[in-house]
XYZ file of C-alpha atoms in Angstrom:
611
model
C 15.840 -19.234 81.019
C 19.825 -19.870 81.554
C 19.595 -23.145 79.890
C 21.675 -22.681 76.806
C 20.407 -23.176 73.326
C 22.053 -25.705 71.458
C 20.344 -28.014 74.851
C 17.293 -27.940 73.858
C 14.397 -30.669 73.160
C 13.782 -31.052 68.944
C 10.662 -29.438 69.199
C 12.068 -25.787 69.639
C 15.318 -27.103 67.437
C 13.228 -26.680 64.857
C 11.074 -24.137 65.537
C 14.815 -21.609 65.418
C 15.666 -22.984 62.493
C 12.554 -22.072 60.938
C 12.114 -18.392 62.453
C 16.076 -17.977 60.898
C 15.413 -19.415 57.447
C 12.002 -18.202 56.984
C 11.279 -14.824 58.907
C 15.094 -13.651 58.494
C 14.569 -13.093 55.015
C 11.518 -10.713 53.507
C 10.836 -12.599 50.689
C 12.063 -16.276 49.574
C 12.650 -17.763 46.982
C 11.025 -20.635 45.134
C 13.080 -22.049 43.066
C 14.516 -19.583 39.487
C 12.366 -21.438 37.966
C 9.137 -21.309 40.553
C 8.362 -17.544 40.548
C 6.293 -16.168 42.804
C 2.763 -14.934 41.521
C 2.652 -12.199 44.248
C 4.131 -11.295 47.146
C 2.146 -10.187 50.946
C 2.338 -7.150 52.736
C 1.404 -6.483 56.165
C 2.420 -3.322 57.510
C 0.701 -0.452 60.152
C 0.528 2.986 59.253
C -1.306 5.722 56.272
C 1.706 7.949 54.186
C 5.052 8.921 54.634
C 5.299 9.606 58.726
C 7.212 12.776 58.356
C 5.791 15.082 61.370
C 2.297 15.448 62.799
C 0.722 11.937 62.766
C -3.077 12.910 63.111
C -4.071 10.001 63.835
C -1.879 11.016 67.142
C -3.551 14.573 67.094
C -6.703 12.518 67.206
C -5.954 10.399 70.811
C -3.860 12.623 71.962
C -7.171 15.267 71.848
C -9.358 12.529 73.362
C -6.646 12.427 76.150
C -7.443 16.252 76.985
C -4.398 17.725 74.727
C -4.899 21.082 73.530
C -3.533 21.870 69.615
C -0.788 23.765 71.146
C 0.433 20.523 73.097
C -0.418 18.668 70.627
C 1.585 20.816 67.050
C 4.759 21.406 70.165
C 4.885 18.012 70.588
C 5.220 16.408 67.132
C 7.024 19.237 66.230
C 10.209 19.011 67.964
C 11.962 22.626 69.859
C 9.240 24.862 67.690
C 7.021 27.378 69.586
C 2.865 28.369 67.910
C 2.534 31.960 68.368
C 0.307 34.265 66.463
C 1.457 35.730 63.258
C -0.061 37.657 59.922
C -1.628 35.158 57.495
C -3.892 37.906 55.590
C -1.841 37.293 52.792
C -2.523 35.605 49.311
C -1.884 31.949 47.879
C -2.561 29.897 44.415
C -4.003 26.681 43.907
C -4.385 25.401 41.487
C -8.058 22.855 41.782
C -7.392 21.621 37.919
C -4.227 20.550 36.802
C -3.404 20.053 32.394
C -7.439 18.792 31.221
C -9.283 19.281 28.543
C -12.233 20.590 28.974
C -13.661 22.623 32.173
C -17.395 24.156 32.874
C -18.274 26.858 35.840
C -21.649 28.246 37.412
C -23.363 30.536 39.849
C -25.688 30.262 42.783
C -26.620 32.352 45.562
C -26.482 30.612 48.741
C -30.496 32.114 49.117
C -32.091 33.387 46.245
C -30.606 34.617 42.898
C -26.966 34.386 42.193
C -25.063 37.988 40.839
C -23.806 37.471 37.496
C -20.652 35.770 37.285
C -17.899 38.422 36.185
C -14.923 37.046 33.534
C -12.191 39.262 32.645
C -10.078 38.523 29.444
C -6.662 38.605 31.584
C -4.446 37.458 34.376
C -6.238 39.868 37.667
C -4.156 40.082 40.607
C -6.435 39.665 43.411
C -6.898 43.250 43.987
C -6.547 44.192 41.162
C -9.345 46.895 39.777
C -11.393 44.963 36.824
C -11.984 46.468 33.906
C -15.199 49.022 33.555
C -16.675 45.810 31.206
C -16.287 42.895 31.138
C -15.818 40.099 28.408
C -18.609 38.386 29.779
C -21.262 37.228 31.787
C -22.257 33.965 33.376
C -26.244 34.435 34.956
C -27.573 31.898 37.322
C -28.453 29.002 35.300
C -25.721 29.788 32.579
C -22.201 28.391 32.594
C -19.064 29.004 30.731
C -17.157 26.178 29.494
C -13.553 26.057 28.882
C -12.715 23.040 25.988
C -9.260 22.565 24.122
C -10.556 22.374 20.548
C -7.082 21.093 17.770
C -4.865 22.975 19.867
C -6.200 25.954 20.839
C -8.957 26.955 24.153
C -12.158 27.221 23.048
C -14.518 29.756 25.280
C -18.341 28.812 25.391
C -21.434 30.706 27.248
C -24.644 29.071 27.929
C -26.850 31.485 27.664
C -29.747 30.489 31.214
C -32.848 31.217 29.901
C -32.262 30.476 26.151
C -29.355 27.726 26.605
C -27.517 29.459 23.752
C -24.640 29.035 22.586
C -22.217 32.385 22.531
C -18.408 31.609 21.593
C -16.023 34.552 22.914
C -13.339 35.212 21.491
C -9.072 33.723 21.976
C -7.502 34.275 24.598
C -4.567 32.145 26.962
C -5.830 33.688 29.676
C -9.577 34.183 31.396
C -10.063 35.471 35.093
C -13.780 34.505 37.058
C -15.205 37.018 40.115
C -18.123 36.411 41.822
C -20.607 38.425 44.021
C -18.883 38.515 47.762
C -15.957 37.961 47.488
C -12.735 40.810 48.388
C -12.713 41.699 44.733
C -16.680 42.045 44.130
C -18.409 42.948 46.870
C -22.045 41.980 47.442
C -24.203 39.229 48.263
C -22.265 35.773 48.979
C -22.712 33.737 45.911
C -20.532 29.732 45.334
C -19.025 29.181 41.358
C -19.546 25.112 40.638
C -16.030 23.829 39.091
C -17.463 21.272 36.359
C -14.736 18.443 35.437
C -16.921 15.522 33.704
C -18.921 14.246 36.861
C -16.820 15.477 39.671
C -18.389 19.930 41.205
C -16.517 20.845 43.226
C -17.436 24.994 45.036
C -16.147 27.931 46.271
C -16.602 30.504 48.285
C -13.865 32.901 48.659
C -11.461 34.708 45.821
C -11.134 35.130 42.166
C -10.837 32.225 39.117
C -7.688 31.725 37.125
C -8.183 29.657 33.721
C -5.395 28.931 31.683
C -4.662 27.645 28.251
C -0.871 26.196 27.570
C -0.119 25.799 23.791
C 0.653 22.448 22.096
C 4.291 21.301 23.380
C 4.019 18.286 20.655
C 1.328 16.575 17.703
C 0.546 13.781 20.024
C -0.671 17.585 22.868
C -3.320 19.610 21.978
C -2.560 21.682 24.716
C -4.239 22.055 28.033
C -5.889 24.289 31.163
C -5.107 24.599 34.170
C -7.560 26.442 36.478
C -5.793 28.408 39.818
C -7.935 30.046 42.741
C -6.193 32.812 44.490
C -7.556 33.596 48.282
C -6.417 34.443 51.635
C -4.635 31.865 54.414
C -7.103 33.836 56.548
C -10.249 32.798 56.859
C -10.576 32.286 53.012
C -8.127 28.875 52.398
C -8.269 27.490 55.321
C -12.174 26.630 55.327
C -11.527 24.726 52.416
C -9.280 22.356 54.105
C -9.939 18.736 53.978
C -7.742 16.436 55.749
C -9.169 15.161 59.116
C -13.531 14.693 59.819
C -14.574 17.624 61.139
C -16.426 15.430 64.179
C -12.775 15.083 66.211
C -12.803 16.914 69.030
C -11.441 20.267 68.380
C -8.013 20.148 70.147
C -7.333 17.809 66.790
C -9.317 19.647 64.621
C -7.365 23.136 65.856
C -4.292 21.480 65.681
C -5.313 20.879 62.044
C -6.087 23.831 61.345
C -2.819 25.195 62.567
C -0.147 22.634 60.986
C -2.008 23.482 57.918
C -1.826 27.081 58.348
C 1.590 26.948 58.971
C 2.770 25.018 55.578
C 0.229 27.520 53.407
C 1.966 30.248 54.522
C 5.819 28.105 53.966
C 4.587 27.961 50.233
C 2.455 31.605 49.523
C 5.912 33.209 48.742
C 7.167 30.014 46.164
C 5.330 30.266 42.778
C 5.118 27.365 40.560
C 5.597 27.639 37.068
C 4.260 23.613 36.571
C 1.076 24.193 38.205
C 1.024 28.381 37.695
C 0.199 27.876 41.662
C 1.816 27.971 45.729
C -0.365 24.607 46.471
C -1.704 22.047 44.605
C -5.263 21.322 45.696
C -4.840 17.465 46.416
C -2.439 15.543 48.796
C 0.446 16.700 47.296
C 0.338 19.415 49.063
C -3.213 20.138 51.195
C -6.252 18.360 50.427
C -8.416 21.544 49.722
C -11.539 20.902 49.335
C -13.207 24.037 48.930
C -16.682 25.062 50.142
C -17.551 21.523 50.854
C -16.024 21.324 53.793
C -18.118 24.515 55.787
C -20.802 23.181 54.423
C -20.568 20.133 55.555
C -24.191 18.286 57.741
C -24.007 18.666 61.160
C -20.339 18.746 61.627
C -19.220 21.241 58.629
C -20.108 25.158 61.287
C -17.060 22.753 63.774
C -14.228 22.705 61.507
C -15.472 26.446 61.078
C -15.164 27.361 64.487
C -12.133 25.096 65.138
C -10.739 27.263 62.252
C -11.142 31.017 64.006
C -9.916 29.382 67.316
C -6.608 30.441 65.485
C -7.022 33.288 64.899
C -6.940 35.548 67.478
C -7.354 38.822 65.624
C -8.461 39.516 62.763
C -4.998 39.208 60.135
C -3.435 36.925 62.619
C -3.552 33.484 62.639
C -1.540 30.539 65.078
C 0.990 28.905 62.946
C 4.664 26.576 64.428
C 8.076 28.538 63.938
C 11.601 27.134 65.311
C 13.853 30.294 65.520
C 11.143 33.227 64.306
C 10.680 31.838 60.650
C 7.287 29.019 60.522
C 8.367 26.203 58.903
C 7.214 24.118 56.231
C 5.050 21.331 58.601
C 4.742 18.151 56.726
C 1.972 15.739 58.664
C 0.661 12.226 57.472
C -2.426 9.717 58.238
C -0.898 7.673 60.970
C 2.633 6.119 61.297
C 3.886 2.651 62.547
C 4.688 3.326 65.999
C 7.411 6.316 65.208
C 7.011 9.717 63.061
C 9.790 9.683 60.451
C 13.164 11.231 60.203
C 12.951 13.724 57.683
C 16.205 13.366 56.089
C 16.147 9.557 56.107
C 12.522 9.497 54.128
C 13.387 13.040 51.298
C 17.571 13.312 52.526
C 17.532 16.553 54.211
C 18.270 16.243 57.333
C 15.897 19.817 59.464
C 15.903 20.453 63.380
C 12.178 20.420 64.150
C 11.509 16.620 62.121
C 13.217 13.597 63.775
C 11.223 10.963 65.439
C 8.669 10.803 68.531
C 7.751 7.857 69.896
C 3.162 8.089 67.849
C 1.318 4.649 70.073
C -1.884 6.163 68.722
C -1.310 4.990 65.646
C -1.402 1.706 66.229
C -4.991 1.432 68.338
C -6.915 -0.655 66.414
C -9.824 1.888 67.678
C -7.901 5.072 66.721
C -7.422 4.179 63.870
C -9.085 0.611 62.874
C -8.121 1.505 59.405
C -4.410 1.706 59.322
C -3.366 0.107 62.339
C -2.230 -3.498 60.815
C -3.089 -3.801 57.117
C -1.855 -6.717 54.386
C -1.793 -5.511 50.971
C -1.215 -8.200 47.347
C 0.849 -7.098 45.305
C 0.527 -8.833 41.448
C 4.867 -10.401 39.986
C 3.829 -7.711 37.223
C 3.289 -4.750 39.378
C 6.176 -5.610 41.423
C 8.899 -6.310 38.044
C 7.793 -3.047 37.145
C 8.205 -0.806 39.683
C 12.181 -2.213 39.716
C 12.502 -2.338 36.220
C 13.218 -5.800 36.370
C 12.279 -8.785 34.158
C 10.836 -10.347 37.119
C 11.470 -10.777 40.505
C 12.323 -14.392 42.470
C 12.951 -12.496 45.838
C 13.800 -9.467 47.853
C 15.195 -7.993 50.844
C 14.569 -4.981 53.221
C 18.388 -3.979 53.480
C 18.219 -0.391 55.610
C 15.363 0.460 57.628
C 14.820 4.467 59.731
C 15.335 4.838 62.331
C 11.326 4.507 63.121
C 11.135 1.107 62.098
C 10.227 1.855 58.097
C 11.904 0.693 55.030
C 14.584 2.803 54.456
C 16.041 0.884 51.465
C 14.445 -2.460 49.342
C 16.244 -4.746 46.689
C 15.355 -7.193 44.407
C 17.044 -9.648 42.726
C 15.560 -11.461 39.588
C 15.774 -14.843 38.456
C 18.196 -14.084 35.873
C 20.581 -12.697 39.043
C 20.089 -8.626 37.993
C 19.276 -6.702 41.110
C 17.846 -3.202 41.547
C 16.910 -1.101 44.630
C 14.458 1.658 45.302
C 14.845 3.353 48.149
C 11.185 2.926 50.612
C 9.551 5.925 49.755
C 9.702 5.419 45.870
C 8.504 1.956 46.747
C 5.797 2.643 48.793
C 5.080 5.304 45.909
C 5.503 2.820 43.217
C 3.286 0.188 44.088
C 0.659 2.031 45.957
C 1.886 0.721 49.887
C -0.321 2.289 53.050
C 3.238 3.216 53.738
C 6.686 1.711 54.357
C 6.303 0.426 58.379
C 7.065 -3.588 56.363
C 6.736 -6.217 59.692
C 6.031 -8.816 57.974
C 5.704 -10.513 54.138
C 4.804 -13.602 52.950
C 6.781 -15.906 50.005
C 6.526 -19.228 50.581
C 9.378 -21.856 49.812
C 9.578 -25.123 48.121
C 12.324 -27.171 50.318
C 11.916 -28.297 53.494
C 14.693 -29.548 54.850
C 17.150 -26.531 56.423
C 20.011 -27.347 53.742
C 16.980 -26.774 50.491
C 15.323 -24.249 52.214
C 19.327 -22.237 52.957
C 19.902 -22.817 49.356
C 17.299 -21.563 48.039
C 16.503 -18.452 49.990
C 19.784 -17.704 48.912
C 19.270 -18.631 45.843
C 19.720 -15.455 44.148
C 21.159 -14.010 46.641
C 25.078 -11.731 45.620
C 25.143 -13.730 42.538
C 28.586 -12.625 42.431
C 30.195 -13.126 45.599
C 32.651 -16.135 45.359
C 32.543 -16.639 49.798
C 30.163 -18.167 51.853
C 29.316 -19.067 55.269
C 28.944 -22.369 56.707
C 26.233 -22.424 60.468
C 24.853 -24.891 61.509
C 21.355 -24.208 61.783
C 19.866 -27.159 63.265
C 22.298 -27.144 66.300
C 23.641 -23.650 66.804
C 20.608 -21.295 65.707
C 22.055 -18.084 67.787
C 25.781 -18.193 66.164
C 23.756 -18.695 62.804
C 22.110 -15.308 63.798
C 25.477 -14.319 63.865
C 26.306 -16.024 60.546
C 23.380 -14.004 59.704
C 24.122 -10.443 60.159
C 27.976 -11.357 59.265
C 26.818 -13.047 55.467
C 24.689 -9.251 55.250
C 27.580 -6.937 55.745
C 29.671 -9.070 53.922
C 27.665 -9.476 50.982
C 28.431 -13.165 51.381
C 25.056 -15.907 50.835
C 24.911 -18.503 54.635
C 24.543 -21.779 54.236
C 24.050 -25.033 55.955
C 25.565 -27.587 57.532
C 26.163 -30.382 59.815
C 29.044 -31.169 62.391
C 29.638 -33.615 59.712
C 29.822 -32.836 56.232
C 28.667 -30.423 53.538
C 24.788 -32.409 52.251
C 25.242 -33.293 48.509
C 22.066 -29.997 48.630
C 24.555 -27.253 49.777
C 27.778 -28.731 48.181
C 26.325 -28.861 44.278
C 24.703 -24.551 45.489
C 28.704 -24.027 46.202
C 29.485 -26.058 42.994
C 27.421 -24.551 40.612
C 27.614 -20.488 42.225
C 31.792 -21.899 41.715
C 32.215 -20.329 45.343
C 36.278 -20.807 45.818
C 36.605 -20.027 50.122
C 33.855 -20.745 53.160
C 33.460 -18.208 56.506
C 32.961 -21.267 59.357
C 31.047 -19.619 62.960
C 30.650 -21.372 64.407
C 31.140 -23.917 68.093
C 34.149 -26.165 67.375
C 31.700 -29.055 68.303
C 29.301 -28.754 65.683
C 31.064 -27.865 62.937
C 32.317 -29.679 59.820
C 36.768 -30.406 60.339
C 39.136 -28.651 58.422
C 39.968 -31.511 56.469
C 36.607 -32.334 55.758
C 36.601 -29.183 53.791
C 39.597 -29.184 52.983
C 38.409 -32.422 51.339
C 36.031 -30.301 49.054
C 39.022 -27.501 47.926
C 37.713 -25.075 48.896
C 39.413 -21.788 50.953
C 38.703 -21.861 55.018
C 38.077 -19.394 57.713
C 37.317 -20.282 60.843
C 35.511 -17.978 63.704
C 34.727 -20.696 66.149
C 35.219 -21.035 69.922
C 33.471 -23.319 72.926
C 30.252 -20.685 73.583
C 28.109 -17.915 72.403
C 29.868 -14.517 73.392
C 33.021 -16.121 72.487
C 33.060 -17.014 69.235
C 30.735 -14.280 68.304
C 33.117 -11.677 70.488
C 35.646 -13.336 67.387
C 33.127 -12.122 64.111
C 32.876 -8.920 65.170
C 36.203 -8.168 65.611
C 36.939 -9.046 61.725
C 33.548 -6.219 61.312
C 33.539 -2.684 61.203
C 30.513 -0.969 62.890
C 29.178 -0.520 66.499
C 27.528 -4.311 66.932
C 24.323 -5.366 68.811
C 24.385 -7.490 72.074
C 22.283 -9.649 72.749
C 21.240 -11.311 75.752
C 22.029 -14.908 76.034
C 18.687 -15.106 78.426
C 16.287 -13.689 75.526
C 18.203 -16.108 72.672
C 13.973 -16.996 72.018
C 13.234 -13.754 71.759
C 15.560 -12.593 69.519
C 15.721 -15.664 67.403
C 12.072 -15.054 66.626
C 12.826 -11.012 65.581
C 15.740 -12.131 63.273
C 14.440 -9.943 60.543
C 14.681 -6.377 62.215
C 18.698 -7.687 63.561
C 19.843 -7.849 60.516
C 18.510 -5.303 58.893
C 19.649 -2.792 61.195
C 23.408 -3.945 59.164
C 25.645 -4.404 62.456
C 27.647 -7.365 63.796
C 25.758 -8.964 66.558
C 27.604 -10.099 69.889
C 26.195 -11.984 72.738
C 26.099 -12.150 76.403
C 25.603 -13.277 79.475
C 24.452 -9.866 80.855
C 24.410 -6.456 80.677
C 27.555 -5.466 81.979
C 29.624 -6.669 78.182
C 32.963 -9.439 78.840
C 36.880 -8.632 79.692
C 37.217 -8.760 76.161
C 33.504 -7.105 74.077
C 34.939 -4.786 76.404
C 37.903 -4.152 75.562
C 37.281 -4.476 71.706
C 34.616 -1.112 72.368
C 36.536 0.763 73.577
C 39.390 0.116 70.839
C 37.173 1.490 68.040
C 35.371 4.219 70.384
C 32.301 2.621 70.262
C 29.486 1.223 73.163
C 27.412 -1.248 71.448
C 23.577 -1.363 71.642
C 20.998 -4.284 73.366
C 18.025 -5.135 72.107
C 15.861 -2.764 73.573
C 16.842 0.052 72.266
C 16.429 -0.754 68.368
C 13.353 1.609 66.933
């Protein structure tokens, strides 16, 4: 492995060139006239990746870890302790719909009447002496928006006769076996179109929002209010109830903590503390605990995290219950919350999550592939078309932090990684590979195709010798990425006609040449093309890369000459780090590099230290 890259066979040189050119840029343009019909992404993980990995919890439970050990691993520096969880939480179960129906049934026997009250009753507030209506077993109450008003109608269980109730904007529904209505346990069924959900605990409010414009006739919102302890948590449908008990208990602890952190925050937009969807937590009501075979296992797991009446295990940091974000799986490491949503939180920092990459534990998302159409891709960025894109920054965990798209007209647009994932409905931001072929096969042609719309206003370009000097071509690519200049290929004789034509089209007036002196065109050759020039050249990769580093700000990536094969193959990740690249013979930097590091008070990072 001591033989230098430029002395290797032509076959390896070709591979290195392809790796640098084809793999460096995450999507490559075929030409201004050939807009890719679609983009293919390959990645791993599912969800935002902040906090506990549910697949990671599953994997750790299979290894014998306890629920507290699992939770403490993912929420750094926290404590798992018993807290009061007897408070009520208001959960949105139907958001801004046009019609919705409710009926009642008994678990065994005949159901007691469901009582309907006008107004928004608190969960423990005594009811008026007489309800506005009763829904008997087999009957149904339907709320529907018609001509800007809420129409409430009651279907009789026996005669099926429909009665319209007085016009009210808020209704409260109570049924037997709950806090406000003691008695035999009944179940309420909520019907929205063909979807039916069941609820055992609490009470339900139905609220009408009047029209805000002629185009919107008004909407209906339904919420259920129930205790977190022994009620809300039994309806959390986040993971399979067949999982090991420790994983289920870890999920219950995280779900309880999340709910407690939101229980005192009223959100007017949903008339709730929490949505019942994965926007907050997936709350499915009675259908979770009534699952065949494993439903009781989930109930037992919740109960195991309730050491005494009115108290449950929760995650605390410095004595306060915290918001325990969690996601299905990751790309091998959890995210730093500050890099996803912008605000640092001390207990939501990256930790390794190898279980997510295990295809046995995570068969659907340890690796995935998705195709995105040109139309959808362009729409996400607000562009007329997308010729190519670049992942311009990655998070510590390796997810996409920022991505820029380039149109055929030279217009660019940028999205955060999380926004990109959301708009294009990708499983995660851990994108490891993408495919979009270029039409050219020559090194010069490929380089021109790749750079065609890159930094369209740049007046300078970087020139490197991909074929004979790939290690320093990598240095040049990192340099170009930092100074926002396109990178083109040269030989040791001259600039090709293909490259010269592109330089002329872009009105490039100056060039930066990076490479060993023997592999670059002479000064006089460049001068004859009427280009101003700046040269970083020398006799070795180490000498040249140190000169380049000296001209750039920042903390460098230090790469080993003996590992050039691997470095070339991982060019996209190296360049996405947005740092100067310096070559070294070993892990003891040269005197020149040490001098530069000391001068700017940095230490440099080695390849193995990259996330």
